[in-house]
Coordinates of C-alpha atoms in Angstrom, one line a residue:
X1 CA 0.0 0.0 0.0
X2 CA 2.7 2.5 1.0
X3 CA 4.4 2.5 -2.4
X4 CA 1.4 4.2 -4.0
X5 CA 1.5 7.2 -1.7
X6 CA 3.0 10.2 -3.4
X7 CA 1.6 13.1 -1.3
X8 CA 0.7 13.0 2.4
X9 CA -1.1 15.6 4.4
X10 CA -1.5 16.1 8.1
X11 CA -4.2 18.3 9.6
X12 CA -5.0 20.6 11.4
X13 CA -2.4 23.3 10.5
X14 CA -2.0 26.9 9.4
X15 CA -2.8 26.7 5.7
X16 CA -1.6 30.1 4.6
X17 CA 1.2 28.7 2.5
X18 CA -1.2 27.0 0.2
X19 CA -4.6 28.5 0.8
X20 CA -4.0 32.2 1.3
X21 CA -2.8 33.6 -2.0
X22 CA -4.5 35.1 -5.1
X23 CA -3.1 36.4 -8.3
X24 CA -2.2 40.0 -8.5
X25 CA -4.7 40.7 -11.3
X26 CA -7.6 39.3 -9.3
X27 CA -10.2 41.6 -7.9
X28 CA -11.8 40.8 -4.5
X29 CA -15.0 39.9 -6.2
X30 CA -13.4 37.5 -8.7
X31 CA -11.3 35.9 -5.9
X32 CA -14.4 35.4 -3.8
X33 CA -16.2 33.9 -6.7
X34 CA -13.3 31.5 -7.4
X35 CA -13.2 30.5 -3.8
X36 CA -16.9 29.7 -3.8
X37 CA -16.5 27.8 -7.1
X38 CA -13.6 25.8 -5.5
X39 CA -15.6 24.9 -2.4
X40 CA -18.5 23.8 -4.6
X41 CA -16.2 21.6 -6.6
X42 CA -14.7 20.1 -3.5
X43 CA -18.2 19.4 -2.1
X44 CA -19.2 17.7 -5.4
X45 CA -16.1 15.5 -5.2
X46 CA -16.8 14.7 -1.6
X47 CA -20.3 13.5 -2.5
X48 CA -19.2 11.6 -5.6
X49 CA -16.6 9.7 -3.5
X50 CA -19.3 8.9 -0.9
X51 CA -17.2 10.2 2.0
X52 CA -20.0 11.6 4.2
X53 CA -19.9 9.9 7.6
X54 CA -16.4 8.5 6.8
X55 CA -14.1 11.5 6.3
X56 CA -14.5 14.9 8.0
X57 CA -15.7 17.4 5.4
X58 CA -13.6 20.3 6.6
X59 CA -10.4 18.1 6.7
X60 CA -11.1 16.8 3.2
X61 CA -11.7 20.4 1.8
X62 CA -8.4 21.7 3.3
X63 CA -6.6 18.6 2.0
X64 CA -7.8 18.9 -1.5
X65 CA -7.1 22.6 -1.6
X66 CA -3.5 22.0 -0.6
X67 CA -3.2 19.1 -3.0
X68 CA -4.3 21.2 -5.9
X69 CA -1.7 23.9 -5.1
X70 CA 1.3 21.6 -4.9
X71 CA 3.0 21.2 -8.3
X72 CA 5.7 18.7 -7.5
X73 CA 3.4 15.6 -7.1
X74 CA 3.8 13.0 -9.9
X75 CA 0.9 10.7 -9.0
X76 CA -2.7 11.5 -8.3
X77 CA -2.6 10.1 -4.8
X78 CA -3.5 12.1 -1.7
X79 CA -3.2 10.8 1.9
X80 CA -4.9 12.5 4.8
X81 CA -4.4 11.9 8.5
X82 CA -7.1 13.7 10.5
X83 CA -5.7 14.3 14.0
X84 CA -9.1 15.5 15.2
X85 CA -10.0 11.9 15.5
X86 CA -8.8 9.5 18.3
X87 CA -6.2 6.9 17.6
X88 CA -8.8 4.2 18.1
X89 CA -10.7 5.4 15.0
X90 CA -9.8 5.2 11.4
X91 CA -8.1 8.5 10.6
X92 CA -5.6 7.6 7.9
X93 CA -7.2 7.9 4.4
X94 CA -5.6 7.3 1.0
X95 CA -7.4 8.7 -2.1
X96 CA -7.0 8.3 -5.8
X97 CA -7.8 11.8 -7.0
X98 CA -7.9 10.8 -10.7
X99 CA -10.3 7.9 -10.2
X100 CA -12.2 9.8 -7.4
X101 CA -12.0 6.8 -5.1
X102 CA -11.1 6.1 -1.4
X103 CA -8.4 3.4 -1.7
X104 CA -7.6 2.7 1.9
X105 CA -8.4 3.7 5.5
X106 CA -6.8 2.7 8.7
X107 CA -6.1 3.6 12.3
X108 CA -2.7 5.3 12.7
X109 CA -0.5 5.9 15.8
X110 CA 0.9 9.4 16.7
X111 CA 4.0 10.5 18.6
X112 CA 4.2 9.5 22.3
X113 CA 4.5 13.1 23.5
X114 CA 1.7 14.3 21.3
X115 CA -1.0 13.0 23.6
X116 CA -2.9 9.9 24.7
X117 CA -5.8 8.8 22.6
X118 CA -5.9 12.2 20.9
X119 CA -2.9 14.0 19.4
X120 CA -3.0 17.5 20.9
X121 CA 0.6 18.7 20.9
X122 CA 2.9 18.9 17.9
X123 CA 6.5 19.8 17.2
X124 CA 9.1 20.1 14.5
X125 CA 12.0 19.6 16.9
X126 CA 14.4 16.7 17.1
X127 CA 13.9 14.6 20.2
X128 CA 10.4 15.9 20.9
X129 CA 8.9 12.5 20.1
X130 CA 5.9 14.5 18.8
X131 CA 4.0 14.3 15.5
X132 CA 4.4 17.2 13.1
X133 CA 1.6 18.9 11.2
X134 CA 1.6 20.2 7.7
X135 CA 1.9 19.3 4.1
X136 CA 4.4 16.7 2.9
X137 CA 5.6 15.1 -0.2
X138 CA 6.7 11.5 0.0
X139 CA 10.1 10.3 -1.3
X140 CA 11.4 6.7 -1.6
X141 CA 10.7 3.6 0.4
X142 CA 13.3 1.5 2.2
X143 CA 13.7 -1.4 4.6
X144 CA 14.8 -0.1 8.0
X145 CA 14.6 -0.9 11.7
X146 CA 10.8 -0.7 11.5
X147 CA 10.6 -2.7 8.3
X148 CA 9.1 -1.3 5.1
X149 CA 9.1 2.5 5.5
X150 CA 8.2 5.6 3.5
X151 CA 10.3 8.8 3.7
X152 CA 8.4 12.1 4.3
X153 CA 9.6 15.5 3.2
X154 CA 7.9 18.3 5.1
X155 CA 7.1 21.3 3.0
X156 CA 6.3 23.9 5.7
X157 CA 9.2 25.9 7.2
X158 CA 9.1 25.8 11.0
X159 CA 6.2 23.4 11.0
X160 CA 7.5 20.1 9.5
X161 CA 10.6 20.9 7.5
X162 CA 12.8 19.0 9.9
X163 CA 10.7 15.8 9.5
X164 CA 13.2 14.1 7.2
X165 CA 16.2 14.9 9.4
X166 CA 14.2 13.6 12.4
X167 CA 13.6 10.3 10.5
X168 CA 9.9 10.8 10.6
X169 CA 8.6 8.2 8.2
X170 CA 5.5 6.1 7.6
X171 CA 6.0 2.6 8.9
X172 CA 4.3 -0.4 10.3
X173 CA 4.3 -1.3 14.0
X174 CA 2.7 -3.9 16.2
X175 CA 1.7 -1.3 18.8
X176 CA -0.5 0.3 16.1
X177 CA -2.6 -2.8 15.8
X178 CA -6.1 -2.2 17.2
X179 CA -5.7 -5.3 19.3
X180 CA -3.4 -3.4 21.7
X181 CA -5.9 -0.7 22.3
X182 CA -7.4 -2.3 25.5
X183 CA -6.0 0.7 27.4
X184 CA -8.1 3.0 25.4
X185 CA -5.6 4.0 22.8
X186 CA -3.1 2.7 20.3
X187 CA 0.6 2.5 21.3
X188 CA 2.6 5.6 20.3
X189 CA 5.6 6.2 18.1
X190 CA 8.7 8.5 18.4
X191 CA 6.8 10.9 16.1
X192 CA 6.2 8.8 13.1
X193 CA 2.7 8.0 11.7
X194 CA 2.8 4.2 12.4
X195 CA 0.3 1.9 10.8
X196 CA -0.9 -1.6 11.8
X197 CA 1.2 -4.5 10.7
X198 CA -2.0 -6.5 10.1
X199 CA -5.0 -5.5 7.9
X200 CA -7.8 -3.8 9.8

């Protein structure tokens, strides 16, 4: 599954890098009309992908807006982790934006110092053992200490641009399996988004 992920997004975050601009020749009215048109398009996509009750609408809208503004992507794959949900619920979603289809959903663990069942504290600093928010592009996969892993390249200065240096990667982990959630939460990582090693 991981080898198909090209772009990964974590919410909730300041979205000014990707959501705040408008071209210099736009008037306020035309920019407002364009924004309304975009939201209508996102809502239509949300409905056509039958995501109501599965994926948070606000998170999806922000994710798609950011996805559309990032030029470096080379496959139509968007991944969203919605940290407004608890670790015991599915909050990791992989979308094929070309086929307009949800490909995969899963629970996912967050950093040990980001919180208990909910991730409430985030950091870009080495040694924080916290998850980082923001927009990411994925790089290559490799076999490491946590098995098959996917490198993340944070795109937002001061928010997640140290992720690669911190070795923040997507990987599998036994503590991310729902069977260990008897304590009311998944196990937690050193800051990585960790996925179950068994299908859920």
